[in-house]
Structure formats: C-alpha cells, structure tokens
C-alpha cells in the first residue's frame, strides 16, 4: 500500500499539474474523442488509455471529460423541474420555473460531489458516498407522483383555481411535495444500514423491474403530449379561451395542438439523436440527446418559435433559496413517495454496481458492499437535502456509466470537473432561462427518447429474472393493475364518496386513491407482497431460466438443422464433383 501523501506533497502535485505541459495537456490522443464514425473514414484500432479511479490525469482532459459528463446529465436534470413547474404540475410562473432549473443544476453539482468524495462517518464502519463517478440528478420518477398529486390538489381545493376553472400557481402545493419528500427520504437513509444482500432479497429485480418499466411508460405519455405542442390545457384543443393554441394565445408562432409544425420540430430532435449515435464521435454519442435538443432549438429559433422575453428579464445570477416555498407534509402523497424512494434505492444499487464494473473495480467483497452502503446512504441523504434546497428528490444517474465505458475514464477528477460545470450552468441564470424558453415540441422530442430509456432500463432488469411459472404470475398480476392505472388514471377516483368534514378521514381516502392511480406505486407494492408470500415451486427452481437463454433449446435445434442442411448440401456437391471427375477420367 502506498504511503499517505502529506499536505506538502499534495501542494507540489497541484503546482506541477498547472505549471507543466505534462500536467496540463499530457500525451492523450484528443482526436479520439472528436473523430466521427463516417463510412469513408478509417477507424483507429488502438484503444484509448484507461484512467483508473486515482490515476494521474492531465487537467485539460479532466475538464474536457467532465464537461462531457455534465452535458450527458443536462437533459435529465432540467426536465423534471420544467415539467413539475409547468401546466401538469404546480403552474408556477416563468421566473420561478427558471429558478428551479438553475437550482436543480446547482444542487446536482453539490450533491454529486458528495457521492464522488465518500466521507467516513466518525467512529463507525459506515460511509457517505461511493468514491466513484456516481453523479446524481433530479429523478424522473417524481413526475407521475406530482402529476397525480397536483390533479388531486386542484380538485380538492388545496391549490387555487380561477373563476373560469383555470389552474392558478400553487407554490403551497409544491412546498408540500418537497416537504413530504424530505420526510420520506428517511426511509432510504434507514435502509442504507441494512446489508445489501437483505435489500436484494426483499426488493429483487422481480419487484424493481416492473416498477421502473411502469415509471418509464407513464412518462412517455407526458413526453408525447409535449411533442404535439404541450401537455397542458391546450392538449384537449378547446374551441374558446386562451388555450385554443399551444402554448397559449399570444405566444410566438402559437398553433393548435398536434399541428404538423410541432410534430416536425420534435421529429428533428429525434432524428438528430439517431444520427449522432450512428455517425457521431465518442463525445457526440454520449451527448446525443443534448445535440438533438440543440438542433431543435436552432430550427425553432430560426422559424420564430422562441420567446426571448423571459431570457431578457432573467437576472444575471441565481443561487439556492433565492425563492422559497412553505414546507408542509401532504398526507396522500406519503405512500407513493415511500414507493419512489424504494425504487431510487434499488436503482442506486444497480447503478453503483455498473459503475464499479466499468471502472474496473471489484463487484463483490467488503469494499464493494461498503460502496453500496455509502451510495445508498448518500442517495437518501441527498433526497433530504434536495427538499431543503427547494428541489424534488435526487437519483443516481446511470447514463454516466456509458460515458465512462466510452471514454475509458473512471477518474474522479473528471467527476469533480462535471460538478464544477453544473455549478457554473446553474449560477448563470440566463442559461436556465434559455432552457425554460425551449418550445414544448422540441423538449417533447427529447423527453420522449429519455423517458423511453427509463422503460427500457426496467425491461433490462426484468430480463435478469428467471422466467419460472411463479415469477411470470407475479409479473402478470402486478403489471396488470399497473398498466390499467397508467392507461386509465381515473379508474379509482369514484370509489370513495365521503363528503363530510373529517379532514383526516378525507386525507386517508385521498392517499389510497393516489396510490391506486399511480401505476408504478401499485405495481411495486403488489409485486413486493406477492414475492414475499408466494414460495418457489420445486420444478420451477429446477428449470430456472432467464430471458437470455429462454429460447436456447429452440435456437440450438434451428442451428443444428442449418448445419445439417449445409453438410447435406456439401456432401451432395462433393458427390456431383466426384461423378464429374470420374466421367472425365473415363470411369463409370
């Protein structure tokens, strides 16, 4: 084991890094990051060098790869606050939405540094953080929860509405959401002290897989509505009022929902993402979603869809607590948020495992379990801090694992550089104002792709589950109600008819309704219950197979037939050739 560096050694290393060519630039092949994958270009067969967790790394490369990490996170960070502050959420004004986007970037930069640093809890065997490039961002899973919660808040009068039924801004409801999220984060903090093996037994892929899939499926609806022009009142194409067009009457180049122009803008974003993946350089591939968003914004700006009044009016800088919200606890949303934190915890375990794998670190043993414990504790702690910082819950991001694998850099310096760039993006609020001004159809083309990737992640988790009769039954039972609640979200709204003055009783009924109408929550709870009460059958255990090898016998049989056909054809050809040879030589 190398001796611990003194403060003087660290200072000398820092000075050398910023004052020498080797420390600043090094001998890295920077062209590797920017060389596109075009059909007529020769691709280098030499792999880029791998930078381990604590290897020496040039400052310029750390900044460049850190910027790449920040860009790969950008779309995921800004989407939840824009949607939650919009017409499907709290209907907050433009200034507040800009503040939430800025603060989300700042908070993600700060809390990512907590995960990357890995702090030891004094006089205990526990840690906070993973010590890896485990970055965090605002969770997509909060969107279906807030969507259902705000619908209920406006229906029950918790949030105000105008005389004509128009939903008015509801900062009180937003404060209730983040206040309740702070309370529910204590569940993940408490579970972090449980052994990972026990957590995986109680919350296996059989539970988390369908839950994550339902989260993605429910989110795609929101993305597709935005692709058509907006997910608010204009979605229903009213014949009168300010929302006959999207986003509203008086907005630049406003059109009815579903107009060809809106569909085309979203399609431009989607096609750019595909082209970047096919022909892009390594740095383009990991930032394909941001490139798609950029192309869509350029087209929208050139054709007059942008409203720059919000950008002009935005302050030069912003920070946490420039705007505040009254923190309260909203009872009906507690159960869905508890389910959300369980999902976030299992996502964190999977993402940290993947990060260890692509970082070429061990994925078993005491050190690995310590990283899991520290990562889950930091994930719960970050959820608590995020609420206090006026932001919805955080989750450990998985897309950065792709950046690590693509660039072959697992060095923490790149992670710290990403945190630095996120802070800069958030502090300069003109940047956030520009993001908030992006037309809904451009944002919808991007979010549809992002939300679909969430559903695909859930499918990947399910594919690791042995497809025994018991497991198929659990998946069928849990997904049936989850799919139904997602496709018909008001199916449980009329079960309870209580209209009395007992607010506690009414709140209890509202909580049940919200859980039953939140597809991923009811799927998660039902899958967890069935997994605990249904035991494995002996024949199931003996014939346990996964999606990877479910069709293996049929595939082998097909391959044998192909090989047999080839060998038969080959024998026949050889026979014909021998006859020809015999005939040529005079043999009968």
Coordinates of C-alpha atoms in Angstrom, one line a residue:
X1 CA 0.0 0.0 0.0
X2 CA 1.4 3.4 -1.0
X3 CA 2.2 5.8 1.9
X4 CA -0.3 8.5 2.5
X5 CA 0.5 11.8 0.9
X6 CA 1.4 14.8 3.1
X7 CA -0.1 18.2 2.6
X8 CA 3.2 19.4 1.1
X9 CA 3.1 16.5 -1.4
X10 CA -0.4 17.4 -2.5
X11 CA 0.6 21.1 -3.0
X12 CA 3.6 20.1 -5.1
X13 CA 1.4 17.8 -7.3
X14 CA -1.1 20.6 -7.7
X15 CA 1.5 23.1 -8.8
X16 CA 3.0 20.6 -11.2
X17 CA -0.4 19.9 -12.7
X18 CA -1.0 23.5 -13.6
X19 CA 2.5 24.6 -14.5
X20 CA 3.9 21.8 -16.7
X21 CA 2.9 20.6 -20.1
X22 CA 2.6 17.0 -18.9
X23 CA 0.3 18.1 -16.1
X24 CA -1.9 20.4 -18.2
X25 CA -2.1 18.5 -21.5
X26 CA -0.3 15.2 -21.3
X27 CA 0.1 12.9 -24.3
X28 CA -3.5 11.9 -24.7
X29 CA -4.9 11.4 -28.2
X30 CA -7.6 14.1 -28.0
X31 CA -8.6 13.4 -31.6
X32 CA -10.1 10.1 -30.5
X33 CA -12.9 12.0 -28.7
X34 CA -13.9 14.1 -31.7
X35 CA -13.3 11.7 -34.7
X36 CA -16.7 10.9 -36.2
X37 CA -17.8 7.4 -37.3
X38 CA -18.3 8.1 -41.0
X39 CA -18.4 5.3 -43.6
X40 CA -15.4 6.6 -45.6
X41 CA -13.1 7.3 -42.6
X42 CA -10.7 4.7 -41.3
X43 CA -11.2 4.0 -37.7
X44 CA -8.2 3.6 -35.4
X45 CA -7.9 0.1 -33.9
X46 CA -5.8 1.4 -31.0
X47 CA -7.8 1.8 -27.8
X48 CA -7.6 5.0 -25.7
X49 CA -5.7 4.6 -22.4
X50 CA -7.8 3.8 -19.3
X51 CA -7.7 6.2 -16.4
X52 CA -8.4 4.5 -13.1
X53 CA -10.0 6.0 -10.1
X54 CA -7.0 7.7 -8.7
X55 CA -4.6 7.7 -11.7
X56 CA -2.7 10.8 -12.8
X57 CA -4.6 12.7 -15.4
X58 CA -4.0 15.9 -17.4
X59 CA -6.0 18.9 -16.3
X60 CA -7.3 19.7 -19.8
X61 CA -8.5 16.1 -20.3
X62 CA -10.2 16.1 -16.9
X63 CA -12.0 19.4 -17.8
X64 CA -13.0 18.1 -21.2
X65 CA -14.3 14.7 -20.0
X66 CA -16.0 16.5 -17.0
X67 CA -17.8 18.8 -19.5
X68 CA -18.9 15.7 -21.4
X69 CA -20.3 14.1 -18.2
X70 CA -22.1 17.4 -17.4
X71 CA -23.6 17.5 -20.9
X72 CA -24.8 13.9 -20.7
X73 CA -26.6 14.8 -17.5
X74 CA -28.0 18.1 -18.6
X75 CA -31.2 16.9 -20.3
X76 CA -32.1 14.6 -17.4
X77 CA -31.5 17.3 -14.8
X78 CA -33.6 20.1 -16.4
X79 CA -36.6 18.0 -17.5
X80 CA -38.2 17.2 -14.1
X81 CA -38.3 20.9 -12.8
X82 CA -39.6 22.2 -16.1
X83 CA -42.5 19.6 -16.1
X84 CA -43.2 19.9 -12.3
X85 CA -43.4 23.7 -12.6
X86 CA -45.5 23.6 -15.8
X87 CA -49.2 23.0 -16.5
X88 CA -49.0 19.4 -15.5
X89 CA -47.7 20.4 -12.1
X90 CA -47.8 23.5 -9.9
X91 CA -48.4 26.0 -12.8
X92 CA -45.7 28.2 -11.4
X93 CA -44.7 31.5 -13.2
X94 CA -41.8 31.7 -15.6
X95 CA -39.4 33.3 -13.0
X96 CA -40.0 30.5 -10.5
X97 CA -39.5 27.9 -13.2
X98 CA -36.2 29.5 -14.2
X99 CA -35.2 29.5 -10.5
X100 CA -36.0 25.8 -10.2
X101 CA -33.9 24.8 -13.3
X102 CA -31.0 26.9 -12.0
X103 CA -31.2 25.5 -8.5
X104 CA -31.5 21.9 -9.9
X105 CA -28.2 22.3 -11.7
X106 CA -26.5 23.8 -8.7
X107 CA -27.9 21.2 -6.3
X108 CA -26.9 18.3 -8.6
X109 CA -23.4 19.7 -8.8
X110 CA -23.1 19.9 -5.0
X111 CA -24.7 16.6 -4.2
X112 CA -22.8 14.7 -6.9
X113 CA -19.6 15.8 -5.2
X114 CA -20.9 14.2 -2.0
X115 CA -21.2 10.8 -3.9
X116 CA -17.8 11.2 -5.6
X117 CA -15.9 12.2 -2.4
X118 CA -17.0 9.4 0.0
X119 CA -17.0 10.7 3.6
X120 CA -16.3 8.4 6.6
X121 CA -18.9 8.5 9.4
X122 CA -16.9 9.3 12.6
X123 CA -16.2 6.2 14.8
X124 CA -18.4 3.9 12.7
X125 CA -17.9 1.4 9.8
X126 CA -20.2 3.5 7.6
X127 CA -19.6 5.9 4.8
X128 CA -21.5 8.6 2.9
X129 CA -20.8 8.3 -0.9
X130 CA -19.3 5.8 -3.2
X131 CA -15.9 7.4 -4.0
X132 CA -16.7 6.8 -7.8
X133 CA -18.1 8.9 -10.6
X134 CA -21.6 8.3 -9.2
X135 CA -23.3 11.5 -10.2
X136 CA -26.9 12.4 -9.2
X137 CA -29.7 14.3 -10.9
X138 CA -33.4 15.1 -10.3
X139 CA -35.4 11.9 -10.6
X140 CA -37.9 11.3 -13.4
X141 CA -39.9 9.0 -11.0
X142 CA -41.2 12.1 -9.2
X143 CA -43.1 13.3 -12.3
X144 CA -46.0 10.7 -12.2
X145 CA -46.3 11.3 -8.5
X146 CA -46.5 15.1 -8.7
X147 CA -48.8 14.9 -11.7
X148 CA -51.4 12.8 -9.8
X149 CA -50.9 14.8 -6.6
X150 CA -51.5 18.2 -8.2
X151 CA -54.6 17.0 -10.0
X152 CA -55.9 15.9 -6.7
X153 CA -54.8 19.2 -5.0
X154 CA -56.7 21.3 -7.6
X155 CA -59.8 19.1 -7.4
X156 CA -60.0 19.2 -3.5
X157 CA -59.2 23.0 -3.4
X158 CA -55.8 22.6 -1.8
X159 CA -54.5 24.6 -4.8
X160 CA -56.4 27.6 -6.1
X161 CA -58.3 27.9 -9.3
X162 CA -59.8 30.9 -11.1
X163 CA -63.5 31.6 -11.6
X164 CA -63.4 30.1 -15.0
X165 CA -61.7 26.9 -13.7
X166 CA -58.2 27.9 -14.8
X167 CA -55.5 26.5 -12.5
X168 CA -53.5 29.2 -10.7
X169 CA -49.9 29.0 -9.5
X170 CA -49.6 26.7 -6.4
X171 CA -46.3 27.3 -4.6
X172 CA -48.1 25.9 -1.5
X173 CA -48.6 22.5 -3.2
X174 CA -45.0 22.5 -4.4
X175 CA -43.8 23.1 -0.9
X176 CA -46.0 20.3 0.3
X177 CA -44.4 17.9 -2.2
X178 CA -40.8 18.7 -1.3
X179 CA -41.6 18.8 2.4
X180 CA -43.2 15.3 2.2
X181 CA -40.2 14.1 0.1
X182 CA -37.9 15.2 2.9
X183 CA -39.8 13.1 5.4
X184 CA -39.9 10.1 3.2
X185 CA -36.2 10.3 2.4
X186 CA -35.7 9.0 6.0
X187 CA -36.8 5.6 4.8
X188 CA -33.9 5.3 2.3
X189 CA -31.5 6.6 4.9
X190 CA -32.6 4.0 7.4
X191 CA -32.5 1.1 4.8
X192 CA -28.9 2.1 3.9
X193 CA -27.7 0.5 7.1
X194 CA -29.2 -2.9 6.0
X195 CA -26.9 -5.4 4.3
X196 CA -27.2 -5.2 0.5
X197 CA -27.9 -8.9 0.4
X198 CA -31.0 -8.5 2.5
X199 CA -32.2 -5.5 0.5
X200 CA -31.8 -7.5 -2.7
X201 CA -33.8 -10.3 -1.2
X202 CA -36.7 -8.0 -0.2
X203 CA -36.6 -5.8 -3.3
X204 CA -35.3 -8.1 -6.0
X205 CA -35.4 -7.3 -9.8
X206 CA -38.8 -9.0 -9.8
X207 CA -40.1 -6.1 -7.8
X208 CA -38.0 -3.2 -9.2
X209 CA -38.0 -4.2 -12.8
X210 CA -41.8 -3.8 -13.5
X211 CA -41.8 -0.7 -11.2
X212 CA -39.2 1.1 -13.3
X213 CA -40.9 -0.1 -16.5
X214 CA -44.2 1.5 -15.4
X215 CA -42.4 4.7 -14.5
X216 CA -41.0 5.0 -18.0
X217 CA -44.3 4.1 -19.7
X218 CA -46.2 6.7 -17.7
X219 CA -43.6 9.3 -18.5
X220 CA -43.7 8.7 -22.3
X221 CA -47.3 10.0 -22.3
X222 CA -46.1 13.3 -21.0
X223 CA -43.2 13.5 -23.5
X224 CA -45.5 12.7 -26.4
X225 CA -48.1 15.3 -25.4
X226 CA -45.3 17.8 -25.3
X227 CA -44.1 16.7 -28.7
X228 CA -47.5 17.6 -30.1
X229 CA -47.3 21.2 -28.7
X230 CA -47.9 21.0 -24.9
X231 CA -49.3 18.8 -22.1
X232 CA -51.5 21.5 -20.5
X233 CA -55.0 22.7 -21.3
X234 CA -54.2 23.2 -25.0
X235 CA -53.8 19.4 -25.3
X236 CA -57.6 19.0 -25.4
X237 CA -57.9 21.5 -28.3
X238 CA -60.6 23.7 -26.7
X239 CA -62.6 25.9 -29.1
X240 CA -62.5 29.0 -27.0
X241 CA -60.3 30.7 -24.3
X242 CA -56.6 31.4 -24.1
X243 CA -55.6 27.8 -24.8
X244 CA -57.1 27.2 -28.2
X245 CA -53.5 27.1 -29.4
X246 CA -50.3 25.9 -27.7
X247 CA -48.7 27.1 -25.5
X248 CA -51.4 29.9 -25.4
X249 CA -52.8 32.7 -27.4
X250 CA -50.3 35.5 -27.9
X251 CA -47.2 33.2 -27.8
X252 CA -44.8 33.3 -30.7
X253 CA -45.9 31.1 -33.6
X254 CA -48.7 29.5 -31.5
X255 CA -50.5 26.7 -33.2
X256 CA -53.2 24.1 -32.3
X257 CA -52.0 21.0 -30.5
X258 CA -50.8 18.3 -32.9
X259 CA -50.0 20.7 -35.8
X260 CA -47.6 19.4 -38.4
X261 CA -45.1 22.1 -37.5
X262 CA -44.9 20.9 -33.9
X263 CA -44.6 17.3 -34.9
X264 CA -41.8 18.3 -37.3
X265 CA -39.8 20.1 -34.6
X266 CA -39.9 17.1 -32.3
X267 CA -39.0 14.8 -35.2
X268 CA -35.9 16.9 -36.0
X269 CA -34.7 16.4 -32.4
X270 CA -35.4 12.6 -32.5
X271 CA -33.7 12.1 -35.9
X272 CA -30.6 14.1 -34.7
X273 CA -30.3 11.8 -31.7
X274 CA -30.3 8.7 -34.0
X275 CA -27.8 10.3 -36.5
X276 CA -25.5 11.2 -33.6
X277 CA -25.5 7.7 -32.4
X278 CA -24.8 6.3 -35.9
X279 CA -22.2 8.7 -37.2
X280 CA -21.0 10.7 -34.2
X281 CA -17.7 10.7 -32.5
X282 CA -17.4 9.3 -28.9
X283 CA -18.1 12.7 -27.4
X284 CA -21.1 13.2 -29.7
X285 CA -22.6 9.8 -28.8
X286 CA -22.6 10.4 -25.1
X287 CA -24.1 13.9 -25.7
X288 CA -26.5 12.8 -28.5
X289 CA -29.6 13.9 -26.5
X290 CA -28.2 17.4 -25.9
X291 CA -27.2 17.7 -29.6
X292 CA -30.7 16.8 -30.6
X293 CA -32.0 19.5 -28.3
X294 CA -29.6 22.0 -29.7
X295 CA -30.6 21.2 -33.3
X296 CA -34.3 21.5 -32.4
X297 CA -33.6 24.9 -30.7
X298 CA -31.7 26.2 -33.7
X299 CA -34.6 25.3 -36.0
X300 CA -37.2 26.7 -33.6
X301 CA -35.3 29.9 -33.2
X302 CA -34.9 30.3 -37.0
X303 CA -38.6 29.8 -37.6
X304 CA -39.8 32.1 -34.8
X305 CA -41.0 29.8 -32.1
X306 CA -38.8 31.2 -29.3
X307 CA -40.0 33.8 -26.8
X308 CA -36.9 35.6 -25.5
X309 CA -38.7 38.0 -23.1
X310 CA -38.0 35.6 -20.2
X311 CA -34.3 35.4 -21.1
X312 CA -34.0 39.2 -21.2
X313 CA -35.8 39.6 -17.9
X314 CA -33.9 36.9 -16.1
X315 CA -31.2 38.0 -13.6
X316 CA -27.6 37.6 -14.3
X317 CA -27.0 35.1 -11.5
X318 CA -29.1 32.8 -9.2
X319 CA -28.5 30.5 -6.3
X320 CA -30.3 28.3 -3.7
X321 CA -33.0 29.9 -1.7
X322 CA -33.5 33.0 -3.9
X323 CA -37.1 31.7 -3.9
X324 CA -38.6 29.6 -1.1
X325 CA -41.7 27.5 -0.6
X326 CA -43.7 26.7 2.6
X327 CA -42.6 23.2 3.6
X328 CA -45.5 21.1 4.8
X329 CA -46.5 17.4 4.8
X330 CA -49.2 16.4 2.4
X331 CA -50.6 13.1 3.7
X332 CA -52.0 11.5 0.5
X333 CA -48.6 11.6 -1.2
X334 CA -46.6 9.8 1.5
X335 CA -47.2 6.2 0.3
X336 CA -46.3 7.0 -3.4
X337 CA -43.2 8.8 -2.2
X338 CA -42.2 5.8 0.0
X339 CA -42.5 3.6 -3.0
X340 CA -40.5 6.1 -5.0
X341 CA -37.6 6.0 -2.5
X342 CA -37.5 2.2 -2.5
X343 CA -37.2 2.4 -6.3
X344 CA -34.5 5.0 -6.1
X345 CA -32.6 2.9 -3.6
X346 CA -32.6 -0.2 -5.8
X347 CA -31.7 1.9 -8.9
X348 CA -28.8 3.3 -6.9
X349 CA -27.6 -0.3 -6.0
X350 CA -27.8 -1.3 -9.7
X351 CA -26.1 1.9 -11.0
X352 CA -23.3 1.7 -8.4
X353 CA -22.7 -1.9 -9.3
X354 CA -22.5 -0.9 -13.0
X355 CA -20.1 2.0 -12.2
X356 CA -17.8 -0.4 -10.3
X357 CA -17.8 -2.7 -13.3
X358 CA -17.0 -0.1 -15.9
X359 CA -14.4 1.5 -13.6
X360 CA -12.6 -1.9 -13.4
X361 CA -13.2 -2.3 -9.6
X362 CA -14.4 -5.4 -7.8
X363 CA -18.2 -6.0 -7.7
X364 CA -18.1 -8.3 -4.6
X365 CA -16.5 -8.3 -1.2
X366 CA -16.4 -5.9 1.7
X367 CA -15.2 -2.9 -0.2
X368 CA -17.9 -3.2 -2.8
X369 CA -20.6 -3.6 -0.1
X370 CA -19.2 -0.6 1.7
X371 CA -19.5 1.4 -1.6
X372 CA -23.1 0.2 -1.9
X373 CA -23.9 1.2 1.7
X374 CA -22.3 4.6 1.3
X375 CA -24.0 5.2 -2.1
X376 CA -27.5 4.3 -0.7
X377 CA -26.9 6.5 2.4
X378 CA -25.8 9.4 0.2
X379 CA -28.8 8.8 -2.1
X380 CA -31.2 9.1 0.8
X381 CA -29.3 12.0 2.4
X382 CA -29.3 13.8 -1.0
X383 CA -33.0 13.4 -1.2
X384 CA -33.4 15.0 2.2
X385 CA -31.0 17.9 1.3
X386 CA -32.7 18.4 -2.1
X387 CA -36.0 19.1 -0.5
X388 CA -34.4 21.6 1.9
X389 CA -32.7 23.1 -1.2
X390 CA -36.2 23.5 -2.8
X391 CA -35.7 20.7 -5.3
X392 CA -37.6 17.4 -5.8
X393 CA -35.8 14.1 -5.0
X394 CA -32.5 13.1 -6.5
X395 CA -31.4 9.8 -8.0
X396 CA -28.1 8.2 -9.0
X397 CA -27.7 8.7 -12.8
X398 CA -26.9 5.7 -15.0
X399 CA -26.1 7.4 -18.3
X400 CA -22.6 8.4 -17.0
X401 CA -21.6 4.8 -16.9
X402 CA -21.9 4.9 -20.7
X403 CA -19.5 7.9 -20.7
X404 CA -17.0 6.1 -18.5
X405 CA -17.1 3.0 -20.8
X406 CA -16.9 5.1 -24.0
X407 CA -14.0 7.4 -22.9
X408 CA -12.3 4.8 -20.7
X409 CA -12.0 7.3 -17.9
X410 CA -13.2 6.4 -14.3
X411 CA -11.0 9.1 -12.7
X412 CA -12.7 11.2 -10.0
X413 CA -11.1 14.4 -11.3
X414 CA -13.5 14.2 -14.3
X415 CA -16.3 13.8 -11.9
X416 CA -15.3 16.9 -9.9
X417 CA -15.0 18.8 -13.2
X418 CA -18.5 17.8 -14.1
X419 CA -19.7 19.2 -10.7
X420 CA -17.9 22.4 -11.5
X421 CA -19.6 22.8 -14.9
X422 CA -23.0 22.1 -13.4
X423 CA -22.5 24.8 -10.8
X424 CA -21.5 27.3 -13.4
X425 CA -24.5 26.4 -15.6
X426 CA -26.8 26.9 -12.6
X427 CA -25.4 30.1 -11.2
X428 CA -25.6 31.9 -14.5
X429 CA -29.4 32.0 -14.7
X430 CA -29.6 33.3 -18.2
X431 CA -28.7 29.8 -19.2
X432 CA -31.6 28.4 -17.2
X433 CA -33.9 31.0 -18.7
X434 CA -32.9 29.9 -22.2
X435 CA -33.7 26.2 -21.2
X436 CA -37.2 27.2 -19.9
X437 CA -37.9 29.1 -23.1
X438 CA -37.4 25.9 -25.3
X439 CA -40.7 25.2 -27.1
X440 CA -42.6 22.2 -25.8
X441 CA -42.4 20.3 -29.0
X442 CA -38.6 20.5 -29.1
X443 CA -38.5 19.4 -25.4
X444 CA -41.0 16.7 -26.1
X445 CA -38.9 15.1 -28.9
X446 CA -36.1 14.9 -26.4
X447 CA -38.0 13.7 -23.4
X448 CA -39.8 11.0 -25.3
X449 CA -36.5 9.4 -26.0
X450 CA -35.3 9.9 -22.4
X451 CA -38.4 8.5 -20.9
X452 CA -38.4 5.5 -23.2
X453 CA -34.9 4.8 -22.0
X454 CA -36.3 4.6 -18.5
X455 CA -38.8 1.9 -19.6
X456 CA -36.1 0.0 -21.4
X457 CA -34.0 0.0 -18.2
X458 CA -36.9 -1.6 -16.4
X459 CA -37.2 -4.2 -19.2
X460 CA -33.5 -5.0 -18.9
X461 CA -33.9 -5.5 -15.1
X462 CA -36.9 -7.9 -15.8
X463 CA -34.8 -9.8 -18.3
X464 CA -32.4 -10.9 -15.5
X465 CA -35.3 -12.6 -13.6
X466 CA -35.7 -16.4 -14.1
X467 CA -38.9 -16.9 -16.0
X468 CA -40.4 -19.6 -13.8
X469 CA -44.2 -20.1 -13.5
X470 CA -44.2 -18.2 -10.2
X471 CA -42.3 -15.2 -11.5
X472 CA -44.4 -15.0 -14.6
X473 CA -47.5 -15.0 -12.3
X474 CA -46.1 -12.2 -10.1
X475 CA -45.2 -10.1 -13.2
X476 CA -48.6 -10.6 -14.7
X477 CA -50.5 -9.8 -11.6
X478 CA -48.5 -6.7 -10.7
X479 CA -48.3 -5.3 -14.2
X480 CA -52.0 -5.9 -15.0
X481 CA -53.1 -3.3 -12.4
X482 CA -50.1 -1.1 -13.1
X483 CA -50.8 -0.9 -16.8
X484 CA -54.5 -0.3 -16.2
X485 CA -53.9 2.5 -13.7
X486 CA -51.4 4.1 -16.2
X487 CA -53.8 3.9 -19.2
X488 CA -57.0 4.8 -17.3
X489 CA -55.7 7.1 -14.5
X490 CA -59.1 8.0 -13.1
X491 CA -60.3 4.4 -12.6
X492 CA -60.2 4.7 -8.8
X493 CA -61.5 8.3 -8.4
X494 CA -65.1 7.4 -7.7
X495 CA -64.7 4.5 -5.2
X496 CA -64.9 6.7 -2.1
X497 CA -68.0 9.0 -1.9
X498 CA -67.3 10.6 1.5
X499 CA -68.0 14.3 1.6
X500 CA -68.0 15.0 5.4
X501 CA -65.9 17.5 7.3
X502 CA -63.4 15.0 8.8
X503 CA -60.2 16.1 7.0
X504 CA -58.1 13.2 8.4
X505 CA -60.6 10.7 7.0
X506 CA -60.7 12.5 3.7
X507 CA -56.9 12.7 3.6
X508 CA -56.7 8.9 4.2
X509 CA -59.1 8.2 1.3
X510 CA -57.2 10.6 -0.9
X511 CA -53.9 8.7 -0.1
X512 CA -55.5 5.4 -1.2
X513 CA -56.8 6.9 -4.4
X514 CA -53.4 8.4 -5.2
X515 CA -51.6 5.1 -4.7
X516 CA -54.2 3.2 -6.7
X517 CA -54.0 5.7 -9.6
X518 CA -50.2 5.8 -9.6
X519 CA -49.3 2.8 -11.8
X520 CA -45.7 2.2 -10.7
X521 CA -46.6 2.5 -7.0
X522 CA -49.4 -0.1 -7.0
X523 CA -47.2 -2.4 -9.2
X524 CA -44.3 -2.1 -6.8
X525 CA -46.4 -2.8 -3.7
X526 CA -48.2 -5.7 -5.3
X527 CA -45.0 -7.3 -6.7
X528 CA -43.3 -7.0 -3.3
X529 CA -46.2 -8.5 -1.5
X530 CA -46.6 -11.4 -3.9
X531 CA -42.8 -12.0 -3.9
X532 CA -42.9 -12.5 -0.1
X533 CA -46.0 -14.7 0.1
X534 CA -45.6 -16.9 -2.9
X535 CA -42.9 -19.6 -2.5
X536 CA -40.9 -21.1 -5.3
X537 CA -42.1 -24.5 -6.6
X538 CA -39.6 -27.3 -6.8
X539 CA -40.0 -27.8 -10.5
X540 CA -39.6 -24.0 -11.0
X541 CA -36.3 -24.0 -9.1
X542 CA -35.0 -26.9 -11.2
X543 CA -35.9 -25.3 -14.5
X544 CA -35.0 -21.7 -13.7
X545 CA -34.1 -19.8 -16.9
X546 CA -33.8 -16.2 -17.8
X547 CA -34.7 -14.2 -20.9
X548 CA -31.1 -14.7 -22.1
X549 CA -31.5 -18.4 -22.5
X550 CA -35.2 -19.0 -22.6
X551 CA -35.1 -19.8 -26.3
X552 CA -31.7 -21.6 -26.2
X553 CA -33.0 -25.1 -27.0
X554 CA -35.0 -23.9 -30.0
X555 CA -32.1 -21.8 -31.2
X556 CA -29.8 -24.8 -30.9
X557 CA -32.2 -27.1 -32.7
X558 CA -32.5 -24.5 -35.5
X559 CA -28.8 -24.2 -35.7
X560 CA -28.4 -28.0 -35.9
X561 CA -30.9 -28.1 -38.8
X562 CA -28.9 -25.3 -40.6
X563 CA -25.7 -27.2 -40.1
X564 CA -27.2 -30.5 -41.1
X565 CA -28.6 -28.8 -44.3
X566 CA -25.1 -27.3 -45.1
X567 CA -23.4 -30.7 -44.6
X568 CA -26.0 -32.5 -46.7
X569 CA -25.6 -29.9 -49.5
X570 CA -21.8 -30.1 -49.1
X571 CA -22.0 -34.0 -49.4
X572 CA -24.2 -33.7 -52.5
X573 CA -21.9 -31.2 -54.1
X574 CA -18.9 -33.4 -53.4
X575 CA -20.7 -36.3 -54.9
X576 CA -21.6 -34.4 -58.0
X577 CA -17.9 -33.3 -58.3
X578 CA -16.7 -36.8 -57.9
X579 CA -19.0 -38.0 -60.7
X580 CA -17.8 -35.3 -62.9
X581 CA -14.2 -36.3 -62.2
X582 CA -14.9 -39.9 -62.8
X583 CA -16.6 -39.1 -66.1
X584 CA -13.7 -37.0 -67.2
X585 CA -11.3 -39.8 -66.4
X586 CA -13.4 -42.5 -68.1
X587 CA -14.7 -44.2 -65.0
X588 CA -18.3 -45.4 -64.8

